[in-house]
Short mmCIF file of C-alpha atoms in Angstrom, two decimals:
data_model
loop_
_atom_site.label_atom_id
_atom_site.label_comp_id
_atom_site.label_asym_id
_atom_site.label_seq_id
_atom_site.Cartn_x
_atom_site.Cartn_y
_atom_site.Cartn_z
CA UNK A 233 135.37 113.52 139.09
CA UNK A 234 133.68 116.31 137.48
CA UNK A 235 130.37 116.48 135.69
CA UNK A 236 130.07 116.23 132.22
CA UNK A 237 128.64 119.02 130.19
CA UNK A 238 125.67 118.83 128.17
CA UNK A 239 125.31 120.02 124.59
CA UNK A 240 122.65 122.67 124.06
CA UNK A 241 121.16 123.86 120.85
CA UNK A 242 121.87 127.24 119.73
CA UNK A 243 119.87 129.50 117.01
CA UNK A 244 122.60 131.24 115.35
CA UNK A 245 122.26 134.23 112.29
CA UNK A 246 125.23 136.35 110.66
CA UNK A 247 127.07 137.15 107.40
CA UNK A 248 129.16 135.26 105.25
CA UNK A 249 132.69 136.51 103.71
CA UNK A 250 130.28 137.42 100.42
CA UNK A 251 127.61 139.65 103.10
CA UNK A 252 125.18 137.10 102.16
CA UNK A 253 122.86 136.37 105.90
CA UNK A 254 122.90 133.15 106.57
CA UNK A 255 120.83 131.27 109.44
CA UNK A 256 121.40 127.57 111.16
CA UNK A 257 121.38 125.67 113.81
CA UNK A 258 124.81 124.52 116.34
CA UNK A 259 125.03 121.99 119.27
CA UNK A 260 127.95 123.11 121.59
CA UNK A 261 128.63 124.08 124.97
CA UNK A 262 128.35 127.94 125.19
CA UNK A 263 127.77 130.86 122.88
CA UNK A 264 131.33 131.53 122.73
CA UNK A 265 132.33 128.46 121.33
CA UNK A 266 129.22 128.61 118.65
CA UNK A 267 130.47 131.87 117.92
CA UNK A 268 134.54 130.50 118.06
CA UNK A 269 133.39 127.79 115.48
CA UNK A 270 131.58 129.83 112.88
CA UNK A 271 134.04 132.28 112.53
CA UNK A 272 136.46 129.47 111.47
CA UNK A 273 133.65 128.55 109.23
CA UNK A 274 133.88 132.14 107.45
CA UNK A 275 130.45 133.12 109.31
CA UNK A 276 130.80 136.63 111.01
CA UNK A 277 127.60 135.79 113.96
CA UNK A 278 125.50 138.86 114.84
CA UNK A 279 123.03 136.61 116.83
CA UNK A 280 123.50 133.66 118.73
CA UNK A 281 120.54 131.83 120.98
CA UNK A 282 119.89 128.97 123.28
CA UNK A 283 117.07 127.33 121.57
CA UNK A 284 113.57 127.57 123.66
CA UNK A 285 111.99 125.00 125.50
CA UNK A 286 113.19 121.55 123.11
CA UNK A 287 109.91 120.72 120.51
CA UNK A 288 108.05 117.40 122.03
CA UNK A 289 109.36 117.49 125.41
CA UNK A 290 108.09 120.82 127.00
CA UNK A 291 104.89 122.50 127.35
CA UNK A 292 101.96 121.97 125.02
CA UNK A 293 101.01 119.00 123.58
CA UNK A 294 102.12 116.38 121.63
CA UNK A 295 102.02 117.13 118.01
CA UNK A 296 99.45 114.69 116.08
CA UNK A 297 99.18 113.74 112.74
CA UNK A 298 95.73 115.19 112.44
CA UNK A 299 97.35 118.96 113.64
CA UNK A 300 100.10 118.29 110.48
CA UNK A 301 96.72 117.79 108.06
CA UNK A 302 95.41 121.10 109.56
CA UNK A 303 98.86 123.00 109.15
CA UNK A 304 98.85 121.72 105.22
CA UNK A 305 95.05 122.68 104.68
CA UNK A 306 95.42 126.06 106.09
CA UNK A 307 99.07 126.78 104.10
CA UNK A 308 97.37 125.34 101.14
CA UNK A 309 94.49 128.44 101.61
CA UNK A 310 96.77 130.92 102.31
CA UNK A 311 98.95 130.35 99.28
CA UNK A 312 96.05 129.59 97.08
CA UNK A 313 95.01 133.72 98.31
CA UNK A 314 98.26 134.67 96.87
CA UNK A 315 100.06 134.84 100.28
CA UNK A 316 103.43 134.27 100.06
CA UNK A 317 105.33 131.23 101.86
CA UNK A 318 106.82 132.72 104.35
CA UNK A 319 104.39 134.90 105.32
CA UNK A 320 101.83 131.91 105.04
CA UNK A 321 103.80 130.80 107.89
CA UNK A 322 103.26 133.56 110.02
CA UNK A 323 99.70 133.50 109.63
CA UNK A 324 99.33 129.94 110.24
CA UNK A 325 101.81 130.26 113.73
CA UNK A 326 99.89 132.88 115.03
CA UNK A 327 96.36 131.00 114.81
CA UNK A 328 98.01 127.64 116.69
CA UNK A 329 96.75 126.88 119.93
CA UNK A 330 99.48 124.13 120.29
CA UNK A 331 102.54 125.45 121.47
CA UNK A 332 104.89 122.46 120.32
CA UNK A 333 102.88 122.78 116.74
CA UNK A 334 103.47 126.84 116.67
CA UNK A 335 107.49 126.24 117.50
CA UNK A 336 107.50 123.49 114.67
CA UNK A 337 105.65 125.91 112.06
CA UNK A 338 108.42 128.90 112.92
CA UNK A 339 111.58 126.32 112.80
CA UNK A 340 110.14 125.25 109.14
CA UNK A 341 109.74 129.56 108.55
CA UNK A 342 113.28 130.31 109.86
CA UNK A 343 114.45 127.84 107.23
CA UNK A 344 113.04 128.39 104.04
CA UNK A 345 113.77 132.36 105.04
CA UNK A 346 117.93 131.15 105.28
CA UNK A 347 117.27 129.86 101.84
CA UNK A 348 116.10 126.33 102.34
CA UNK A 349 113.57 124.44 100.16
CA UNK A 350 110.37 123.97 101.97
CA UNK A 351 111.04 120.11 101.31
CA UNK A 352 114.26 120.25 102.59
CA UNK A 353 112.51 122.19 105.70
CA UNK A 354 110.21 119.51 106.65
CA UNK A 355 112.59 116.86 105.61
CA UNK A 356 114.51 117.59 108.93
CA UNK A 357 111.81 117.19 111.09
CA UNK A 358 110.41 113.16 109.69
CA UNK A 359 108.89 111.96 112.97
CA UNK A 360 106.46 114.60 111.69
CA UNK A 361 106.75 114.68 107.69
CA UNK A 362 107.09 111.71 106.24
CA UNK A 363 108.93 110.40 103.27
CA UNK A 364 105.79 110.63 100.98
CA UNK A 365 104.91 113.80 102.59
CA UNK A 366 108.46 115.81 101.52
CA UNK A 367 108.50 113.85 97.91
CA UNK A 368 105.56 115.56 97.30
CA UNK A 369 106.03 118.73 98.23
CA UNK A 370 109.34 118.57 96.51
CA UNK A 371 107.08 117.65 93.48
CA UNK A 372 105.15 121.02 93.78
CA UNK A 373 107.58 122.87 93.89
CA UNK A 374 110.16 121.93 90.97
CA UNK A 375 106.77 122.32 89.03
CA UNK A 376 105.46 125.31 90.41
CA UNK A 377 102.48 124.12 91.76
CA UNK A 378 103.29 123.97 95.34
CA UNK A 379 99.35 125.50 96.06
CA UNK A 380 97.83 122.70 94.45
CA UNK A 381 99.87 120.40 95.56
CA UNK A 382 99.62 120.97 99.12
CA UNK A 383 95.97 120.96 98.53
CA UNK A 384 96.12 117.27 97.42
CA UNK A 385 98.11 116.47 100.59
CA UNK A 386 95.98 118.11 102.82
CA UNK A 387 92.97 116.00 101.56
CA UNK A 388 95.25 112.94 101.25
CA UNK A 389 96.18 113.43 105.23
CA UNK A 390 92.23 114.26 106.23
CA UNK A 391 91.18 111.49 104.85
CA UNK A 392 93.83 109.09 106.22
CA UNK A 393 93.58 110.11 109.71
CA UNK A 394 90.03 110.19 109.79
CA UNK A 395 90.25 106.37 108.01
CA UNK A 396 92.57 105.75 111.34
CA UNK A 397 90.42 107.35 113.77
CA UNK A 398 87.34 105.16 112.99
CA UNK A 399 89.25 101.96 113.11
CA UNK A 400 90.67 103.09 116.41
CA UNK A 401 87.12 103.97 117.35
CA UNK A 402 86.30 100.48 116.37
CA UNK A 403 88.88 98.45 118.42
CA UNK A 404 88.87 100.80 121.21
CA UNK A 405 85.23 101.54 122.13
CA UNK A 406 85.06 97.67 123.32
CA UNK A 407 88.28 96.87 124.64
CA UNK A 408 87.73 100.00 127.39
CA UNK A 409 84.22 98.96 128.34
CA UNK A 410 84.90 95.38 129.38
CA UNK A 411 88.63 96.38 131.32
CA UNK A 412 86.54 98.94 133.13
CA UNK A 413 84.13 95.72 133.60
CA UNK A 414 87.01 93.19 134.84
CA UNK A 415 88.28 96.30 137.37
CA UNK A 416 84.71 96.63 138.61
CA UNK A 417 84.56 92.62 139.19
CA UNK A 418 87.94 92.89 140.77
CA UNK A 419 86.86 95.53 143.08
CA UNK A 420 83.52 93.41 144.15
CA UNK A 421 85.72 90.41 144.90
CA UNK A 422 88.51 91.81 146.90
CA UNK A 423 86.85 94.00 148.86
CA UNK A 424 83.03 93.94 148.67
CA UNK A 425 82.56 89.58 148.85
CA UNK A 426 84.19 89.55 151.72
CA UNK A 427 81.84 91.21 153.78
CA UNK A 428 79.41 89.02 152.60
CA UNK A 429 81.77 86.06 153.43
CA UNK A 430 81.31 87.65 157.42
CA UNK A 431 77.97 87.08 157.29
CA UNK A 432 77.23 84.00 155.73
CA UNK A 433 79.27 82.65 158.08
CA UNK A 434 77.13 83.11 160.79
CA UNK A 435 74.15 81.31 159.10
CA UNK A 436 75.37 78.02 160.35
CA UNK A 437 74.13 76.18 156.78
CA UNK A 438 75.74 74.85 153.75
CA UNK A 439 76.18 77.84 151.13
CA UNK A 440 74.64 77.26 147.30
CA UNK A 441 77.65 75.83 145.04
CA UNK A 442 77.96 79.09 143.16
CA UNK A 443 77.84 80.92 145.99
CA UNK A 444 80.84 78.99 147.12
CA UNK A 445 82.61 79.09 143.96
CA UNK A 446 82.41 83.28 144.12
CA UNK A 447 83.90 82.97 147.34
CA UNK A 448 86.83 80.88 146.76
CA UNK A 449 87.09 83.63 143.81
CA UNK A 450 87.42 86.14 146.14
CA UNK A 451 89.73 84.72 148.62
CA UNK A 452 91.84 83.81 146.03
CA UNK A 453 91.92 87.18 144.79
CA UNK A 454 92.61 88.85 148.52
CA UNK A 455 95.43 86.59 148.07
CA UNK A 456 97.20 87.04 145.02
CA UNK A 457 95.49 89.97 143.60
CA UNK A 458 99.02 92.25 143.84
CA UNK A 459 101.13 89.22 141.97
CA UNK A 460 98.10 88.97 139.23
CA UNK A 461 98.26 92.88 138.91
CA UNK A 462 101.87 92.64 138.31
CA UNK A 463 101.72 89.82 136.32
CA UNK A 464 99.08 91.54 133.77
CA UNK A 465 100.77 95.24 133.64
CA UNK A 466 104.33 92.87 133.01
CA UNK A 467 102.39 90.97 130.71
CA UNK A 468 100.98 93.87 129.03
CA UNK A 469 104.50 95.75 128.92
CA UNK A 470 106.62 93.29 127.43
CA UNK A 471 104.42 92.25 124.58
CA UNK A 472 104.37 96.05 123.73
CA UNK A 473 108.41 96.15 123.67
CA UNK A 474 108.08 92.96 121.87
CA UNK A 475 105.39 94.36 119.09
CA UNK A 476 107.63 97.58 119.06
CA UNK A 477 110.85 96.08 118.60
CA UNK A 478 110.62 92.45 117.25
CA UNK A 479 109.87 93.32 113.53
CA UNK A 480 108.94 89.78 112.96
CA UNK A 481 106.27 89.68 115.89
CA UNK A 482 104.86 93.28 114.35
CA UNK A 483 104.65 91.03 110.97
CA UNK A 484 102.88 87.90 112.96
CA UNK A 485 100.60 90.50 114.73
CA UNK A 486 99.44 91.90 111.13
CA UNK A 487 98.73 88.88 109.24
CA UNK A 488 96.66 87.77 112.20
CA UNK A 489 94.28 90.78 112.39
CA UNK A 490 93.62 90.35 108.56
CA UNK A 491 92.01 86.66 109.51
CA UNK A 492 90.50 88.05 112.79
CA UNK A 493 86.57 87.72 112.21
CA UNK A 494 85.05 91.12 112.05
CA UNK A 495 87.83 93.29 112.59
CA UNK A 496 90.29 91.94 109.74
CA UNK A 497 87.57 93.01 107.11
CA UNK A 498 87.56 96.47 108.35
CA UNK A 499 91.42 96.52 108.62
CA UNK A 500 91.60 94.66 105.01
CA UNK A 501 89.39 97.37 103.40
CA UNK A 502 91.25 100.25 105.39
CA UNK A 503 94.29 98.93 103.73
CA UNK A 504 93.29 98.81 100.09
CA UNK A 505 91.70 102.35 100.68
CA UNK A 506 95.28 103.58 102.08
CA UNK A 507 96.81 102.07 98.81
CA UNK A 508 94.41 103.62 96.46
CA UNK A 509 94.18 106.77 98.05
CA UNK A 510 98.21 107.25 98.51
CA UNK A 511 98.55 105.72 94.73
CA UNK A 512 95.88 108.29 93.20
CA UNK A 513 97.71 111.31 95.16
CA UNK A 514 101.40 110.68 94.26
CA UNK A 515 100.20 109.37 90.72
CA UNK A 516 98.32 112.69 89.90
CA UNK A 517 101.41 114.63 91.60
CA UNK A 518 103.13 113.64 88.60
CA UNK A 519 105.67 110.41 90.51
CA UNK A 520 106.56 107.64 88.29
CA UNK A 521 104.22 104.47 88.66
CA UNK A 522 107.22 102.57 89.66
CA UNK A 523 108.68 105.50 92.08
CA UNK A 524 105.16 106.01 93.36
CA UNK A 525 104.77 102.02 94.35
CA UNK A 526 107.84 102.83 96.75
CA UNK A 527 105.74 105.41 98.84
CA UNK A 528 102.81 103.17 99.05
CA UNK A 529 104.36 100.40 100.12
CA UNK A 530 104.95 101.72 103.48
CA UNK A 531 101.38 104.27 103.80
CA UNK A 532 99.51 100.35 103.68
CA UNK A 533 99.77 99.77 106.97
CA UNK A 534 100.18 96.53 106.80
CA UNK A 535 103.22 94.19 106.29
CA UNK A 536 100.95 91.72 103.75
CA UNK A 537 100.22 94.34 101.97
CA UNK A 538 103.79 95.99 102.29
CA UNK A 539 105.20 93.33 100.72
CA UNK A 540 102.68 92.73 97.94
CA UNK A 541 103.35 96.13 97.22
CA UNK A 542 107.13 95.60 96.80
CA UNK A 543 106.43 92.91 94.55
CA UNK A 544 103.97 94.93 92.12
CA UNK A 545 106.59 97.45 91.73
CA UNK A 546 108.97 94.93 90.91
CA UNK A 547 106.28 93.41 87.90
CA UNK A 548 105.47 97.17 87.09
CA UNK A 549 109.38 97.63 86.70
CA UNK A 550 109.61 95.12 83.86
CA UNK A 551 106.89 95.91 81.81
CA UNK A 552 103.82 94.21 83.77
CA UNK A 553 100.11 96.55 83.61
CA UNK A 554 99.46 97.42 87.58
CA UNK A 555 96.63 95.69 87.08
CA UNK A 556 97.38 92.56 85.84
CA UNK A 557 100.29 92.52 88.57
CA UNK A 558 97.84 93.42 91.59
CA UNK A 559 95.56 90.16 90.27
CA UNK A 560 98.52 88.03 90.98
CA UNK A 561 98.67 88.93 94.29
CA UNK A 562 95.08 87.59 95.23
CA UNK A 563 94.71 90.29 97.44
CA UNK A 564 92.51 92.92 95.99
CA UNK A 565 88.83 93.10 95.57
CA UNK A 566 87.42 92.36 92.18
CA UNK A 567 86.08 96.06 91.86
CA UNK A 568 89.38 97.13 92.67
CA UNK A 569 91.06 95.27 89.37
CA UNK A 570 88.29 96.54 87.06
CA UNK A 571 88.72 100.10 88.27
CA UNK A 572 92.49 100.03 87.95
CA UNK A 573 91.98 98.38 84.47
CA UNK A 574 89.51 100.93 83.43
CA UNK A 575 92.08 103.51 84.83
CA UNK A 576 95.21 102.32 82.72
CA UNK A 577 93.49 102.14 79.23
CA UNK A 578 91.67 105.48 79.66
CA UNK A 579 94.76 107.43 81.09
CA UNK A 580 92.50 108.27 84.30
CA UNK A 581 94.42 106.06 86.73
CA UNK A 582 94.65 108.72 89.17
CA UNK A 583 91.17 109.27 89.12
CA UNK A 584 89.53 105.58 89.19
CA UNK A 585 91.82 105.11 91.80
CA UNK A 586 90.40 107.67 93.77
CA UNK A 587 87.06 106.77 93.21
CA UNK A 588 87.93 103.40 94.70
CA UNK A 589 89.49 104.70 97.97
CA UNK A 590 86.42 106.92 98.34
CA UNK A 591 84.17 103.98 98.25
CA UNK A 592 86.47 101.44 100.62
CA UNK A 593 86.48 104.35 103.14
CA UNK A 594 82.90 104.20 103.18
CA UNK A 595 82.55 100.81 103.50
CA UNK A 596 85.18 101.24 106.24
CA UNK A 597 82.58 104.10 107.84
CA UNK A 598 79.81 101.73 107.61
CA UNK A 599 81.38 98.49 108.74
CA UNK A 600 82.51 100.37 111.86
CA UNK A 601 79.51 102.09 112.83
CA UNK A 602 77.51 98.46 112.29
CA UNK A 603 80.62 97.36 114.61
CA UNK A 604 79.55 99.93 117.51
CA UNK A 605 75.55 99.14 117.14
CA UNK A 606 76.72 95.10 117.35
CA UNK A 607 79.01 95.52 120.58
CA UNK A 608 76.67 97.38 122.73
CA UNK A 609 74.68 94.51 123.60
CA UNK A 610 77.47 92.42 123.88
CA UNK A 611 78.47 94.51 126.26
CA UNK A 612 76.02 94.89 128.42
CA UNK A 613 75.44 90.83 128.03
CA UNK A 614 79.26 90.71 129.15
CA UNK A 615 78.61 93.33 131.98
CA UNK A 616 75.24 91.64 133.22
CA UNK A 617 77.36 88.20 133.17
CA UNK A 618 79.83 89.63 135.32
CA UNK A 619 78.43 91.94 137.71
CA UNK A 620 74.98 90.53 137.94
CA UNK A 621 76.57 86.93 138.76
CA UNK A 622 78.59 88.39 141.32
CA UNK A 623 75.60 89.88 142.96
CA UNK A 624 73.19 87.05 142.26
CA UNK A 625 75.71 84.71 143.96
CA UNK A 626 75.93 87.00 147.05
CA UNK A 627 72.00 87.13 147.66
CA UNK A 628 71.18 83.51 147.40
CA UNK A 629 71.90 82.14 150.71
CA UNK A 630 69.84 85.22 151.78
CA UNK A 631 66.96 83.89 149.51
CA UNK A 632 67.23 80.21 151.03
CA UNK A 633 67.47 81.63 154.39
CA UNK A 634 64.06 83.33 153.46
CA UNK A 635 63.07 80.32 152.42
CA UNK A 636 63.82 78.11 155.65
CA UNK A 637 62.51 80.43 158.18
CA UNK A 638 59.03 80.61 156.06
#
């Protein structure tokens, strides 16, 4: 039987029946049949090409959301000099270091030059660009203040990401030290007890109880060490799948880390930053309240808040002040409400709201870095536990032995 052919992506350019040059993009076989197929189309081609090395699955690395914030900061300060889009893009390009970012930046280029929107551009790549992301930029341009606007979404994106990044810092920082702990007591058991094991067994006496508990540890271990392995990394892979496919365990998993001790504060006031800060920059962009609530909804993070979102829209929709809807909820801050209320009967929403993300971002900054300075004894109390009993356990026979023979 033979082989099926693949599609591959061609990069096509030519001249409509009006002379007009048009650019795109064709899946097919060959050139000859992109080239068959645009001619029936009323496209005369006068440059056909495979497409490079696909975006996001050849060389480079991945592309981030942090290297999307850098891409809108540095556009922002090109066009704000008075350099034009396209050439904006150039610039930009050439002073990537990440090759899968650099392809992404001249795709968006080739696009708006063929006579594309720059929303509609970045609308066709959304693993990258959001929905919020495109409805703004759409915003800046129908008004003509695409500079500014991409200004406000660069700062919107720094500020998110680095929100993320200490929150990651946060639940990371511990979670690595003690697995690196367990692997280290893992390693003692399996292969550095046993040797121990040899020579206590030529003392000829009764071992201390811990001792013998370590050792029944250990051979248990030697034993089943490859099923437990397996057992955790199957353990560990299916409740991924689970959390990336089951959207009601993603929900379960999100209303418990807002009651986790510690961590659901900082996760709680990461959330009502997101919502302020994403409310305050599509506000001031000039999106309806009610059209705005939509894009926040899903920049919260969080399905509580997702859904208390959804239903402030809803009150916002038939008349209800934000604020007095966002009370109902019972899920913001006091300081929050005032703000919001101070916001709506001075006509500064935008800004009190920004003024509040500012502040829960610092409180996220400090509850994090208090986090850190709390953990690192625990740490080390949880490393001492471990490793020390392990050792203390192997060198008391040795000390009784010392003992007897004095």
């Amino acid at each position: 039987m033979a082989k099926k052919q693949e599609k591959k992506k061609f990069i096509w350019e030519g001249k409509d029946r009006s002379g007009k040059v048009v650019k795109g993009e064709m899946s097919a076989l060959s050139t000859a049949l992109v080239k068959t197929q645009l001619r029936s189309q009323g496209v005369n081609p006068t440059k056909v090409v495979q497409e490079r090395t696909p975006l996001f699955g050849g060389k480079g690395k991945p592309i981030k959301p942090m290297d999307v914030a850098i891409f809108t900061r540095q556009l922002a300060t090109m066009m704000k000099a008075g350099v034009p889009l396209v050439q904006s893009f150039d610039i930009v390009a050439d002073g990537l270091q990440n090759a899968n970012m650099k392809d992404l930046v001249l795709k968006i280029k080739t696009e708006v030059e063929g006579g594309s929107s720059f929303a509609h551009a970045i609308s066709q790549h959304p693993l990258y660009f959001d929905e919020l992301f495109c409805n703004l930029v759409d915003s800046g341009e129908q008004s003509g203040a695409l500079e500014t606007m991409l200004d406000r979404i660069a700062t919107y994106k720094e500020k998110t990401e680095a929100l993320k990044s200490k929150i990651k810092k946060a639940m990371n920082y511990p979670i690595a030290v003690v697995s690196i702990a367990i692997i280290v007591t893992a390693v003692l058991l399996v292969k550095v007890v046993p040797q121990f094991e040899i020579v206590f067994g030529n003392f000829g006496a009764e071992l201390p109880a811990f001792t013998q508990m370590v050792i029944g540890m250990s051979e248990f271990m030697q034993e089943w060490w490859l099923i437990i392995l397996a057992g955790a990394g199957g353990t560990g892979f299916g409740l991924s799948q689970l959390f990336k496919r089951s959207k009601s365990a993603q929900d379960t998993l999100d209303r418990g880390l807002l009651k986790a001790p510690i961590v659901g504060n900082i996760l709680y006031e990461s959330a009502v930053a997101r919502y302020c800060r994403t409310l305050s920059t599509t506000f001031a962009a000039g999106v309806p309240l009610v059209e705005a609530l939509d894009s926040v909804a899903g920049a919260t993070g969080n399905v509580v808040f997702k859904n208390a979102v959804l239903g402030i829209k809803e009150d916002v929709s038939s008349g209800v002040q934000l604020n007095t809807s966002m009370k109902q909820t019972g899920l913001f801050p006091a300081m929050c409400l005032q703000m919001v209320a101070i916001g709506e009967e001075s006509g500064a929403l935008d800004e009190m709201l920004d003024k509040v993300a500012t502040h829960f971002e610092a409180e996220v900054d400090n509850a994090v870095d208090g986090l850190t300075s709390l953990m690192e004894p625990i740490i080390m109390v949880v490393l001492g536990v471990l490793v020390g009993g392990l050792i203390v356990a192997m060198y008391l026979p040795i000390f009784q032995l010392g003992k007897t023979v004095m």
